[in-house]
Structure formats: structure tokens, C-alpha cells
Short mmCIF file of C-alpha atoms and ligand atoms in Angstrom, two decimals:
data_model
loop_
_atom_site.label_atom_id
_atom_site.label_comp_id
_atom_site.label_asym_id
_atom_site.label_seq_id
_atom_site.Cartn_x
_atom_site.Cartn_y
_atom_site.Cartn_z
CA UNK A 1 0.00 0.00 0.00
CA UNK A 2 1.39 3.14 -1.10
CA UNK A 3 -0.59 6.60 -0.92
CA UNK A 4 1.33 8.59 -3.66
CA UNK A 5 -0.20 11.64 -3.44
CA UNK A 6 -2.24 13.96 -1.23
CA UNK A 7 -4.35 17.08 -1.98
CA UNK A 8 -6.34 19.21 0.56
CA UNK A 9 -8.61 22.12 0.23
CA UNK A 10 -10.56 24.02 2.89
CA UNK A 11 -9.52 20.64 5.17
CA UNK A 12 -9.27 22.01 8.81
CA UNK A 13 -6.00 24.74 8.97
CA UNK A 14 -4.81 23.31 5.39
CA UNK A 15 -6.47 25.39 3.04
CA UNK A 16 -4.51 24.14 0.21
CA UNK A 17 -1.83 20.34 0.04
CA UNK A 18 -0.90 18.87 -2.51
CA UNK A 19 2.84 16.21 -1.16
CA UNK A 20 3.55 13.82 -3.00
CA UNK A 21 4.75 10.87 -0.40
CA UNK A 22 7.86 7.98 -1.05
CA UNK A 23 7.27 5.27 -0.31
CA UNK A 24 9.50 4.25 3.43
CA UNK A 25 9.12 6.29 6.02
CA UNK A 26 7.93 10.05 6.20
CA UNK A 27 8.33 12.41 9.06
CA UNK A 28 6.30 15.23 10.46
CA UNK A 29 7.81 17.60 12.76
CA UNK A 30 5.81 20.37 14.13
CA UNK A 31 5.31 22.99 17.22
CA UNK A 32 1.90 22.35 19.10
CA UNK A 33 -1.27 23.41 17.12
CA UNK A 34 0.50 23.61 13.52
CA UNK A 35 -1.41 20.21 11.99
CA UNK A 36 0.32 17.47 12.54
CA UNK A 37 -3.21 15.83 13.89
CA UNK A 38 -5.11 17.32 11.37
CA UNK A 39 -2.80 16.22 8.39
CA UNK A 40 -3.13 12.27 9.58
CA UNK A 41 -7.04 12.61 9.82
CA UNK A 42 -7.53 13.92 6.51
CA UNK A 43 -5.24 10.47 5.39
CA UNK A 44 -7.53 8.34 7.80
CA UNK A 45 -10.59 10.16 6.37
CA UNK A 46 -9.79 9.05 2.59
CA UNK A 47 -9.47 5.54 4.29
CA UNK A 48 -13.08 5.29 5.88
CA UNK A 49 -14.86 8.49 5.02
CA UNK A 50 -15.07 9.19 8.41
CA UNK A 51 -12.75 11.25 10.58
CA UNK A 52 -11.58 8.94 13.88
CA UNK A 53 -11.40 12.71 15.95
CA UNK A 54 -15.47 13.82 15.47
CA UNK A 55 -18.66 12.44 13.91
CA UNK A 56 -19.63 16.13 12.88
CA UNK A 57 -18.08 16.90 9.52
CA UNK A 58 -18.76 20.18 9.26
CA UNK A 59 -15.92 20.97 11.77
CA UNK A 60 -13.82 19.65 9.09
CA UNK A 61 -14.21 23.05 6.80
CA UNK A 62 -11.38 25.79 7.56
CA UNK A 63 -13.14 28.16 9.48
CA UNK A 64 -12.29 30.83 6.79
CA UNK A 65 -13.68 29.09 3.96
CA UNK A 66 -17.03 28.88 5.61
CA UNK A 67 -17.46 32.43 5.21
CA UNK A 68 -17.17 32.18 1.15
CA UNK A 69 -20.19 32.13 -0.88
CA UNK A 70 -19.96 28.16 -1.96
CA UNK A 71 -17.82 26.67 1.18
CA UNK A 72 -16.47 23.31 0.53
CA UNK A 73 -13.88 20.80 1.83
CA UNK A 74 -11.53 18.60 -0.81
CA UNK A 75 -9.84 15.49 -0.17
CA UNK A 76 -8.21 13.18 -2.59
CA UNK A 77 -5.06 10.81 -2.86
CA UNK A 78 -3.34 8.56 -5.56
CA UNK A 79 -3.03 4.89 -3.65
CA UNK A 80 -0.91 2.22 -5.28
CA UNK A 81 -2.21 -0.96 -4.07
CA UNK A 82 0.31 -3.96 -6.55
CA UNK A 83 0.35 -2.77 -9.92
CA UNK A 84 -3.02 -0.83 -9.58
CA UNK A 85 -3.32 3.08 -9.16
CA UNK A 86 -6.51 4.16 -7.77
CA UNK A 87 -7.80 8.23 -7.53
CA UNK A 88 -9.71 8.50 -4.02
CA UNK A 89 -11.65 11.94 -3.97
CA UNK A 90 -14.15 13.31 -1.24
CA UNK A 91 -15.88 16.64 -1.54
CA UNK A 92 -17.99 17.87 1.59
CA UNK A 93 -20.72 20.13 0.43
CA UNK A 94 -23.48 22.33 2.48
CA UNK A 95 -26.40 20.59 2.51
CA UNK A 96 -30.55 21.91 1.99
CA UNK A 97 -30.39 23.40 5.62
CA UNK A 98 -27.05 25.20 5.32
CA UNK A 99 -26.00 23.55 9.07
CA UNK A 100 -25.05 19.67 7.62
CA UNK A 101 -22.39 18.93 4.89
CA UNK A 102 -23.24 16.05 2.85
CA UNK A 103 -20.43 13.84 1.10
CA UNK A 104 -19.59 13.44 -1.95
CA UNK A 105 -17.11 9.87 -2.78
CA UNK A 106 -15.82 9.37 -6.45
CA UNK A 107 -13.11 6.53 -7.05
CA UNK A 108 -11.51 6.94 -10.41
CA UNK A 109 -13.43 10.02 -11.33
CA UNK A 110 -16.74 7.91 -10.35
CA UNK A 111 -19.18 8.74 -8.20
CA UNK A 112 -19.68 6.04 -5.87
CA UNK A 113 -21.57 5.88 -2.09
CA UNK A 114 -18.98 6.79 0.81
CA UNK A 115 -19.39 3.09 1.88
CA UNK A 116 -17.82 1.82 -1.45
CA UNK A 117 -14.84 3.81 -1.21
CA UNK A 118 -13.83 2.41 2.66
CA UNK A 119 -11.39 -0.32 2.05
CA UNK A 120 -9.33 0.32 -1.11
CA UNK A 121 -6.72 2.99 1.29
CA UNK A 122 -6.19 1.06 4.35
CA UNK A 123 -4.38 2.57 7.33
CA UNK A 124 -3.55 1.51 10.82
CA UNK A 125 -3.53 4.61 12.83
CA UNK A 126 -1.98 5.27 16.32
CA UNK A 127 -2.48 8.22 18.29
CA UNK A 128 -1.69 9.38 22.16
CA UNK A 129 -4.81 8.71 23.15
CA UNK A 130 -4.70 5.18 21.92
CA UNK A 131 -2.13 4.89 24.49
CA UNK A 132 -5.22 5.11 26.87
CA UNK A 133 -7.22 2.45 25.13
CA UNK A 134 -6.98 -0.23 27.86
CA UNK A 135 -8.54 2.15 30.79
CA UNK A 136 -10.36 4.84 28.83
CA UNK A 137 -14.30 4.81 28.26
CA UNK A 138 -15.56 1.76 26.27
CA UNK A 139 -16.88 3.86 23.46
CA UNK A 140 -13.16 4.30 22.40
CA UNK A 141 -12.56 0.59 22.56
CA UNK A 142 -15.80 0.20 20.37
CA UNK A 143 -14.07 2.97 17.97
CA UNK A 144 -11.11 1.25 17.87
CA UNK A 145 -12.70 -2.27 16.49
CA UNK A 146 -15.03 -0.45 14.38
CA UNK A 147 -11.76 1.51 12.51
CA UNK A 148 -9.93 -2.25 11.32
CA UNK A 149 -12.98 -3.96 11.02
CA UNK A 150 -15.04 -1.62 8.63
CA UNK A 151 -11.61 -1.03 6.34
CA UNK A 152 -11.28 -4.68 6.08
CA UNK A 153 -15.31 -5.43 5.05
CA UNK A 154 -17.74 -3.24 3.32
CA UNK A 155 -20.51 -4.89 4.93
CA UNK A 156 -19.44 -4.53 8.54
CA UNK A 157 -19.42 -0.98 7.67
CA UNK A 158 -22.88 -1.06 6.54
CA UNK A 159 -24.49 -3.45 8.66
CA UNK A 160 -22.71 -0.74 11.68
CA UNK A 161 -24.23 2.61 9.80
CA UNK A 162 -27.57 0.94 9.57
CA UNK A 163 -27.52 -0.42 12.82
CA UNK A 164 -26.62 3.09 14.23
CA UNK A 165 -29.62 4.72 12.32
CA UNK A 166 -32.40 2.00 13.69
CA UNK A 167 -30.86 2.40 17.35
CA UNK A 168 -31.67 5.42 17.36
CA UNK A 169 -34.94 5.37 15.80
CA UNK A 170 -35.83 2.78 18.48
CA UNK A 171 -34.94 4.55 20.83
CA UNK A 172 -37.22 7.18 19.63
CA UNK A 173 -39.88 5.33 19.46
CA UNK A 174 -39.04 4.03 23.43
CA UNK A 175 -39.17 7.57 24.58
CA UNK A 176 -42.25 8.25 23.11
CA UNK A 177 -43.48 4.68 24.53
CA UNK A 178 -43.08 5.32 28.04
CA UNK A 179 -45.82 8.20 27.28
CA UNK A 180 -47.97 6.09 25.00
CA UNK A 181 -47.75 2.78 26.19
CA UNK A 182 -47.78 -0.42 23.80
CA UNK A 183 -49.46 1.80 20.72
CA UNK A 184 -46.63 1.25 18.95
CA UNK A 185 -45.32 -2.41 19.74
CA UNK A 186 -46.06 -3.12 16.18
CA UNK A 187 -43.29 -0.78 14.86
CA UNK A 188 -41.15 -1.46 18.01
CA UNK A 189 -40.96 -4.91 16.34
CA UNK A 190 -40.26 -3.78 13.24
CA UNK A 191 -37.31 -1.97 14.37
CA UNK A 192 -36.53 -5.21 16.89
CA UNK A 193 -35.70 -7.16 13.12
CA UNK A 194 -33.74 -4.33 11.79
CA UNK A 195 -31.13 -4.22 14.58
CA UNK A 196 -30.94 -8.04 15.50
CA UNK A 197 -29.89 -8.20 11.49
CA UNK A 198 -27.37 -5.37 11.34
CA UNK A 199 -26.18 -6.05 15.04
CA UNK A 200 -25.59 -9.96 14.75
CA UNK A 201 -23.28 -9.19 11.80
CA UNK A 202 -21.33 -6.17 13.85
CA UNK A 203 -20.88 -8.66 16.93
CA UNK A 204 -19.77 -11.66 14.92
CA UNK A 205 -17.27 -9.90 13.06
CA UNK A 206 -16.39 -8.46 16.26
CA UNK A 207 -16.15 -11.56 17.89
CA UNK A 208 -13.87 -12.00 15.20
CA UNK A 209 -11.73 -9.93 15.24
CA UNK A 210 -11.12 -9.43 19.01
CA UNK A 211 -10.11 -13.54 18.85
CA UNK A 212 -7.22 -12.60 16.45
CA UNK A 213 -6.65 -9.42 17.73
CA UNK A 214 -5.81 -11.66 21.41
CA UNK A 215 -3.69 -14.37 19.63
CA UNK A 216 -1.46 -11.70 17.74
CA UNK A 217 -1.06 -9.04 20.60
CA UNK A 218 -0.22 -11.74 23.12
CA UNK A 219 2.93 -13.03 21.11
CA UNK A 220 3.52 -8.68 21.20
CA UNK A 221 3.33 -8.82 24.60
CA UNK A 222 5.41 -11.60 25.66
CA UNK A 223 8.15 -9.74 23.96
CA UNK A 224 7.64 -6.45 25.29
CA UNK A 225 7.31 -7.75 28.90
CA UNK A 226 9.99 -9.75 28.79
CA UNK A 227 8.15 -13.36 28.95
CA UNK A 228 6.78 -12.44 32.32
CA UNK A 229 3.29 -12.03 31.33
CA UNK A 230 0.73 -13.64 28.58
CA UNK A 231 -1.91 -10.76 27.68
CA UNK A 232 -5.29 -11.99 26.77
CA UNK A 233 -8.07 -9.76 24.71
CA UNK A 234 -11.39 -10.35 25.10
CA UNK A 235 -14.73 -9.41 23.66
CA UNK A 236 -17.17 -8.33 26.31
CA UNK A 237 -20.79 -7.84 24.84
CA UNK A 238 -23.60 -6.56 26.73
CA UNK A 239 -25.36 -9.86 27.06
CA UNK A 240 -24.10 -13.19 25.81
CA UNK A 241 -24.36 -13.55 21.97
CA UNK A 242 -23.56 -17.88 22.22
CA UNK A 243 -26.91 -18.23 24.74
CA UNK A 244 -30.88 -17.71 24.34
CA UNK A 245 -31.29 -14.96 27.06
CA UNK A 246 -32.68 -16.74 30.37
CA UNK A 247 -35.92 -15.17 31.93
CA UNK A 248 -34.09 -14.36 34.88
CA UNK A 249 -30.61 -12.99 34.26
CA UNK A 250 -30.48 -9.23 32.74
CA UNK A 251 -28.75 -10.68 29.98
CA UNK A 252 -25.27 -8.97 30.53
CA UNK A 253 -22.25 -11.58 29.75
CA UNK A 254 -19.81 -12.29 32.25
CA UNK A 255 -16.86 -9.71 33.35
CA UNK A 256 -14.79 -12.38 32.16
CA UNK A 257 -15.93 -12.02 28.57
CA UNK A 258 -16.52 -14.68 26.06
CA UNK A 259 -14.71 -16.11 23.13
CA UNK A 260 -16.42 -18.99 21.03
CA UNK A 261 -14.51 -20.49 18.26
CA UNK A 262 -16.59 -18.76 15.90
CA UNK A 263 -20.35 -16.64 15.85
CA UNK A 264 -22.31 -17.15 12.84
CA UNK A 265 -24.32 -14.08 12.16
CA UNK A 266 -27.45 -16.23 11.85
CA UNK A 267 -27.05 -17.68 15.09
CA UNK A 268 -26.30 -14.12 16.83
CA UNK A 269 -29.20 -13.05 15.41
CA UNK A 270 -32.06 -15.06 16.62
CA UNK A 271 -30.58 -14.69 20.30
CA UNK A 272 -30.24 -10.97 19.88
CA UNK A 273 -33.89 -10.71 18.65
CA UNK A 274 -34.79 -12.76 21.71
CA UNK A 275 -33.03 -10.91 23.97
CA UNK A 276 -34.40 -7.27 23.04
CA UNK A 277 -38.01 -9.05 22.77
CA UNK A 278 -37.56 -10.04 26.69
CA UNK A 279 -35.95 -6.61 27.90
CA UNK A 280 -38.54 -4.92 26.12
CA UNK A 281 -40.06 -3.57 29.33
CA UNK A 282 -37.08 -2.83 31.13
CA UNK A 283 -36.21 -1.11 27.57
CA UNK A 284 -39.55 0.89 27.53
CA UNK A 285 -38.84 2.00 31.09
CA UNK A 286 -35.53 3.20 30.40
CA UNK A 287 -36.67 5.10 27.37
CA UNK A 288 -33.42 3.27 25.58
CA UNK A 289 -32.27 0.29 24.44
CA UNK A 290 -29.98 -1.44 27.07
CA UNK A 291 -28.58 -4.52 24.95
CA UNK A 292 -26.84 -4.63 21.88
CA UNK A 293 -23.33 -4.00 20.06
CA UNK A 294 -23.45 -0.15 21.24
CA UNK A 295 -23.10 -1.32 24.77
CA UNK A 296 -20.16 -3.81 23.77
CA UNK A 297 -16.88 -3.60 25.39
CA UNK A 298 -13.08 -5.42 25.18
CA UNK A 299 -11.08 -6.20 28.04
CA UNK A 300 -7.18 -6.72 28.30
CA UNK A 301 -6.73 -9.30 30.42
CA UNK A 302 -3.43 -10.44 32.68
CA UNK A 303 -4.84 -14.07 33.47
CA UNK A 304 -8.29 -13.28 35.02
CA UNK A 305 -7.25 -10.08 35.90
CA UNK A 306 -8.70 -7.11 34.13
CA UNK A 307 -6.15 -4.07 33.14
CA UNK A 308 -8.14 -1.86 32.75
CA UNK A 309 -9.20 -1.71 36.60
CA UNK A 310 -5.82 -3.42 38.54
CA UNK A 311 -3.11 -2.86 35.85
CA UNK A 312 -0.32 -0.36 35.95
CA UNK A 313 -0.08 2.40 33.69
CA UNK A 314 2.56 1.08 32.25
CA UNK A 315 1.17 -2.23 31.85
CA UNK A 316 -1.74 -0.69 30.45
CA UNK A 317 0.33 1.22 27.72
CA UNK A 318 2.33 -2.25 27.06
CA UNK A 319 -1.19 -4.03 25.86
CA UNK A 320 -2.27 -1.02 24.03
CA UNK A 321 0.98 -0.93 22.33
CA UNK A 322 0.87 -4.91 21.61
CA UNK A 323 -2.73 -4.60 20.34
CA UNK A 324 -1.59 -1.70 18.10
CA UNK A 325 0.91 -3.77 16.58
CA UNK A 326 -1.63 -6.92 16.28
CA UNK A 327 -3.98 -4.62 14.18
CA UNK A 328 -1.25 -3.74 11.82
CA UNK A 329 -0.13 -7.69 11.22
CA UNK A 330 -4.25 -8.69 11.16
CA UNK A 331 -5.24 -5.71 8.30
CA UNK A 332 -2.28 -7.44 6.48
CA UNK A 333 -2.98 -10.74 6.43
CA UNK A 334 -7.01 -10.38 6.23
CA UNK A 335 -6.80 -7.08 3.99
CA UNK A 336 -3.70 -8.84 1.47
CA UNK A 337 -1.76 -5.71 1.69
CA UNK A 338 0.00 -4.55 5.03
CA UNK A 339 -2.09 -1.37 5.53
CA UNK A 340 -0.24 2.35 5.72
CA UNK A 341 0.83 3.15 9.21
CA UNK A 342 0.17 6.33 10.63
CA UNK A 343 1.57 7.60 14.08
CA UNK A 344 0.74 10.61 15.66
CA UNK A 345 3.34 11.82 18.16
CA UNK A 346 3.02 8.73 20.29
CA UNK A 347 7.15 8.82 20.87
CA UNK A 348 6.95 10.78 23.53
CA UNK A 349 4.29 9.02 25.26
CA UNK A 350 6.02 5.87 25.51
CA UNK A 351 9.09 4.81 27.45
CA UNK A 352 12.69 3.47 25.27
CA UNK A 353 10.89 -0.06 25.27
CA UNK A 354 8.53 0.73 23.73
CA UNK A 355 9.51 3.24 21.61
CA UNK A 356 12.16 0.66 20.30
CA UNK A 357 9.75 -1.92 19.55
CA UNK A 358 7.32 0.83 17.79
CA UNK A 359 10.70 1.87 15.40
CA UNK A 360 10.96 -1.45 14.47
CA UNK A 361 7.78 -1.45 12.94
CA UNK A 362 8.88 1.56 10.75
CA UNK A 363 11.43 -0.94 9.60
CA UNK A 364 8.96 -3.57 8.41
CA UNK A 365 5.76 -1.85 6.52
CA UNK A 366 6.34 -0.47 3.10
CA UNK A 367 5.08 3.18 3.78
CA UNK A 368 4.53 4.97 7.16
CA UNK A 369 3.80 8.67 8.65
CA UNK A 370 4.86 9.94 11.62
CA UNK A 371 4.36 13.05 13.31
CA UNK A 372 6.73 14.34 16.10
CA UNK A 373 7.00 17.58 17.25
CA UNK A 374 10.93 16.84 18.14
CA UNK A 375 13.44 15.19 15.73
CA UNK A 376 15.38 13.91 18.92
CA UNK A 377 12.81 11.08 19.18
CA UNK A 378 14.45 9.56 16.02
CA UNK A 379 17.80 7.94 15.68
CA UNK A 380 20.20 9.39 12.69
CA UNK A 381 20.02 6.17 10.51
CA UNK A 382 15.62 6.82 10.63
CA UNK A 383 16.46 10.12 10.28
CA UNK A 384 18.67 9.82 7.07
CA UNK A 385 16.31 7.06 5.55
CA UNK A 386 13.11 9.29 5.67
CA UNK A 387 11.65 12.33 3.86
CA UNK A 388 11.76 15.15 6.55
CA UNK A 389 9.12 17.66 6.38
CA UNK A 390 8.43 20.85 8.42
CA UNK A 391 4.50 21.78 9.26
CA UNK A 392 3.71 25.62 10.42
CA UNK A 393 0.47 26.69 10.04
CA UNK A 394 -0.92 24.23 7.90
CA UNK A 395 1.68 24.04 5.57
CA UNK A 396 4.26 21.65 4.81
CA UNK A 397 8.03 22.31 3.88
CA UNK A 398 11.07 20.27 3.47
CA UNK A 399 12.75 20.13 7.05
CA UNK A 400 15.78 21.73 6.96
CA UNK A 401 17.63 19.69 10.01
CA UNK A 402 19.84 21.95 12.35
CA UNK A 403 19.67 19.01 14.33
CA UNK A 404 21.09 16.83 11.78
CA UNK A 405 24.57 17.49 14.13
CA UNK A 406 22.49 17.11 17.16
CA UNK A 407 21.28 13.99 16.42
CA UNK A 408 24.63 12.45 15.23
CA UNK A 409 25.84 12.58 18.83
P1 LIG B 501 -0.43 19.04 18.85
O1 LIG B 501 1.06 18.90 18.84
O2 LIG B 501 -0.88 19.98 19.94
O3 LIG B 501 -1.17 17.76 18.83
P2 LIG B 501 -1.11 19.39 16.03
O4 LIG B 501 0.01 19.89 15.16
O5 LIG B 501 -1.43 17.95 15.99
O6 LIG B 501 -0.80 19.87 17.52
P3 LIG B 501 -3.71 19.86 14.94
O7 LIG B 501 -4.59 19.07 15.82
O8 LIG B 501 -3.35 19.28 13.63
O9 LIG B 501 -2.38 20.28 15.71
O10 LIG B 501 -4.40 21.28 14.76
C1 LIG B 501 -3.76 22.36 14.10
C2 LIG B 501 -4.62 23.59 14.14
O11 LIG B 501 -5.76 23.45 13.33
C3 LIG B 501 -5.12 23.97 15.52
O12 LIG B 501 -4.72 25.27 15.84
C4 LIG B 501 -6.61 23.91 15.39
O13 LIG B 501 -7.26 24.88 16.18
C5 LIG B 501 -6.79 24.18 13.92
N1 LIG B 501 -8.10 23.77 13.36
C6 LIG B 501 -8.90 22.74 13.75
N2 LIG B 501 -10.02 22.68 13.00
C7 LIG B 501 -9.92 23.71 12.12
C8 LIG B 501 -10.77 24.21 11.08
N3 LIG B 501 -11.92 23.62 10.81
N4 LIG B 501 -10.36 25.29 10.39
C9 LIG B 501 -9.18 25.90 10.66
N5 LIG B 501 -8.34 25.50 11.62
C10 LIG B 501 -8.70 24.41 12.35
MG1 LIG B 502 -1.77 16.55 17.48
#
């Protein structure tokens, strides 16, 4: 995988890119607040049509452009994937109400839907808050599986989007239940189908990929820990997608977590439809539903122990680390091409360990990105390898290293 070239209009403080990228490694060095951030979003954006910092993509417009007459946003890049070049191009556009940009995906100078562009640029991308993945809120965690798993299938990526849009439709409808009781149980059921569909597919592939995600990041971990400790991942869904829900239990799977060989989406599916038929009332109480993929969680286990609650900070930053690197080996084999690896100034959150292990990576994939906002982070053989460029203020220039002597030391 090798993203060629990069052009930006009106994307956050670019207001016009165009770098053309080597393959190897690239480096980023910037103060604080100059887009280093913003330049890897717009690359992870082209990858899923989605940016991994906000859901709302009208924050993605420079603010100046929104003044002009016809604002838009432009993103496109030339990806070499083997011997084929493909033209990625997204345009964000105001839409009837002025307040919500709508998207507009071409591949190859073809219109296409957003959803049919995700998967042809793949990227693994690492940022400092990923280094909180293990003890920060489960939503991230649910991020962080939905990133790999929609770039590696199309129809996890729909199956999630629709599920998203009948969630909260049901949930809707659940509010306006607790006022007008059972009136609506007809459509309630209706929208029961729609999410036991989309969600059995999101928690099997899941499922999925959490299993291979655990195998992979626990060979990672043995290394980086020295052999002292065996890291296990699991998936933890809000009630147990392997068993019919029992009348009595609330449904919720075990802290432990669960990991069956494998979860056929057809299976997953008749047990989540039973399970949101018998929490209906609890559901219509709440005003919400209380079961179901957007409730999932992983845990990163040390034997039964989860990290998350009793491990270390570093430990914690060890199995994020290790399950960083997992996703980058699983997007290769599954996707057939290792994926472009992005890292956003995570040197300096990690210790020489694991910084080590991280800059052997940059060894190993065929093109990767890295932002820094000090060269020092980087060893002179890294530093003579890759491309060197300067950001200020949204704008990129060849680095020109005074600390080329520095780092020579
Ligand atoms: P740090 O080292 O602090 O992480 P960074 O180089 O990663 O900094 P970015 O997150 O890329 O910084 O942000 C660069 C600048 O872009 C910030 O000053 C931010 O306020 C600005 N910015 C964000 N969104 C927009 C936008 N829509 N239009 C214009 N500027 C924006
Ligand atoms: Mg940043």
C-alpha cells in the first residue's frame, strides 16, 4: 500500500496540500497546534470516510472558507495498491439546511456511495490517546474495532451505519413509549428485526476480530514484557451472543468475557432478537435500548485479571501498544496488503521499550507517517532514511535539520 499523493482544500488549517509521499518512512515535525493531527485525519478520512477525531463533519471546513459564498472541503489521494493506481476523492458540500455537509465519494473520477470507497486505502492509525485504550471509556474501545474492522469489510461498515440509524430510531420510538404505552409495539418490532440483522453481523465480526486481535497481541506482549506475562483480549458484549437470554438474568455476559470459536451471524441473530423481545419492558422503562453492540466492550486481560481496573499504567500502555501492533499484522494478512501506518506523536508518550519496539515497525511496513513535534525522538540512521518535512500553520516544507549534528551525537 502506497498513498502517492495527497491534496487538501478548505480541510481544517490546510487550506490548500498537494505532497507527494515515497514510499519508506515520512516524518512530520511540528510545534503544538501547527497540523500534525489534522494532516493524519484527513489520510484516515480518505481511508473510511469518516474522521476517527469527530462524527460532525462540518468541523472539518477551515473556518475561513465557511465564510465564502460556496464553502467546501476537498480530499483526494493517488493509492498504489500492486500494480493498480486508484484516484480516491471526497468533496464535503453544504447541505438543503445550510448547518449539515453532505459527502460526496468518487473513485476513479466515479461517483460512488462513501461506503464503497472504505477499504481500497487502508491505514492503521496510532495516536496518544490510543495509548489510553486499555482504561479509557468503552466507546473508544468500540471505535477502535469499528476503525480495522469496517476497512477490512464493506458490509461490517454497513451493517454498523444501519444499525446506528435504527438504534436510534428505536430509541425514539421508546421515549415516546413510556408516554404512550404499547401503541406502537407493532413498529417497536419492526425496528426489533432491523437491529438483530445489522447487530448480529457487527458482533460476529467483532467476535472476530477481538479472537485474532488476542492471539497476535499476546505473542507482542510476551516480547515487550519480557516473557513475564501472557496478555489476553477479550470481547465483552452486553449480554451473551452464544446463549438464548434466560428469563431471569439481565442478559449482561460475564466480566470475564466470552470467546467462542466462531459466531455465525445467523445464530447471533435469533438470540439478539430474543433478547431485546424479553428486555422490552425494562427497555420501555428506560426510554433506551440497554442490549446490543453499542453497549459492547473489550477487556485486556493479565490471566483473570482485568487491566483496565488493577493494571499499571505502564502495563496498560504495554497491551495497548501490543494490540496496536496486532492490528497492523491482522489488516495485512485479512486485507492482502500490510495497511499504511500512521503515528501521531506517540514517541513521547512511551518509554525506550517501547519506543524501540514501535521503530521497528517503521522498519517492516512499506510506507509509514509519523508526526513528532521533536526530531530527537528519532535515531540518525531513521532520520537519514526518511523524507523530513516541516509543518507551520498548515503548511508543509522540506525540514531543513539543524539538528542533523544534534542527532549524530
Ligand atoms: P499538537 O502537537 O498539539 O497535537 P497538532 O500539530 O497535531 O498539535 P492539529 O490538531 O493538527 O495540531 O491542529 C492544528 C490547528 O488546526 C489547531 O490550531 C486547530 O485549532 C486548527 N483547526 C482545527 N479545525 C480547524 C478548522 N476547521 N479550520 C481551521 N483550523 C482548524
Ligand atoms: Mg496533534
Amino acid at each position: 500500500m502506497h498513498l502517492r499523493h495527497l491534496s487538501l482544500v478548505n480541510y481544517r488549517n490546510y487550506v490548500r496540500l498537494e505532497l507527494s509521499l515515497p514510499a519508506g518512512l515520512t516524518l512530520v515535525q511540528g510545534q503544538n497546534a501547527q497540523g500534525k493531527s489534522n494532516l493524519l485525519e484527513a489520510i484516515a478520512f480518505l481511508a473510511t470516510t469518516r474522521s476517527p477525531r469527530t462524527a460532525a463533519d462540518t468541523e472539518l471546513i477551515n473556518w475561513l472558507a465557511r465564510e465564502d459564498p460556496y464553502p467546501y472541503t476537498r480530499l483526494a489521494a493517488e493509492v498504489q495498491r500492486g500494480d493498480r493506481l486508484e484516484q480516491l476523492d471526497i468533496t464535503l458540500l453544504p447541505g438543503s439546511n445550510g448547518d449539515t455537509f453532505r459527502k460526496q465519494a468518487r473513485v476513479n473520477s466515479i461517483n460512488r456511495r462513501a461506503l464503497d470507497m472504505v477499504g481500497i486505502l487502508l491505514v492503521v492509525l496510532f495516536r496518544p490517546e490510543d495509548v489510553d485504550l486499555v482504561a479509557g471509556p468503552p466507546g473508544q474501545r468500540r471505535r477502535y474495532l469499528d476503525l480495522s474492522l469496517c476497512q477490512l469489510d464493506p458490509a461490517y461498515c454497513r451493517a454498523l451505519s444501519e444499525y446506528n440509524k435504527a438504534l436510534s430510531q428505536r430509541n425514539a420510538l421508546l421515549r415516546g413509549l413510556r408516554e404512550r404505552e404499547r401503541q406502537a409495539a407493532q413498529q417497536l418490532r419492526f425496528w426489533d428485526e432491523k437491529l438483530s440483522e445489522t447487530g448480529a453481523l457487527v458482533i460476529a465480526r467483532r467476535q472476530w476480530l477481538v479472537n485474532a486481535l488476542s492471539a497476535e497481541a499476546s505473542l507482542r506482549h510476551l516480547d515487550l514484557s519480557g516473557g513475564a506475562e501472557r496478555l489476553h483480549i477479550r470481547y465483552l458484549p452486553s449480554f451473551d451472543p452464544g446463549q438464548p437470554p434466560s428469563g431471569r438474568s439481565n442478559g449482561a455476559a460475564s466480566e470475564t468475557g466470552v470467546s467462542y470459536a466462531t459466531l455465525a451471524p445467523e445464530g447471533v441473530r435469533a438470540i439478539f432478537a430474543a433478547q431485546l423481545h424479553s428486555g422490552r419492558s425494562r427497555d420501555i422503562a428506560a426510554g433506551l435500548t440497554l442490549h446490543g453492540p453499542h453497549r459492547d466492550d473489550i477487556g485486556f486481560f493479565l490471566g483473570d485479571r482485568n487491566l483496565r481496573n488493577f493494571g499499571s499504567r505502564g502495563q496498560q500502555r504495554t497491551a495497548a501498544l501490543a494490540s496496536k501492533m496486532a492490528e497492523l499484522d491482522i489488516m495485512t494478512t485479512a486485507g492482502g496488503v500490510t495497511p499504511l501506518l500512521l503515528l501521531d506523536d506517540v514517541m513521547s508518550e512511551l518509554d525506550a521499550n517501547r519506543r524501540a519496539m514501535l521503530l521497528d515497525a517503521l522498519h517492516i511496513v512499506p510506507q509509514a507517517i509519523v508526526t513528532t513535534t521533536d526530531w530527537r525522538h528519532f535515531d540518525h540512521d531513521l532520520l537519514a532514511a526518511a523524507l523530513k518535512l516541516h509543518v507551520q500553520d498548515g503548511q508543509l516544507h522540506p525540514a531543513a535539520l539543524q539538528s542533523e549534528g544534534m542527532t549524530k551525537r
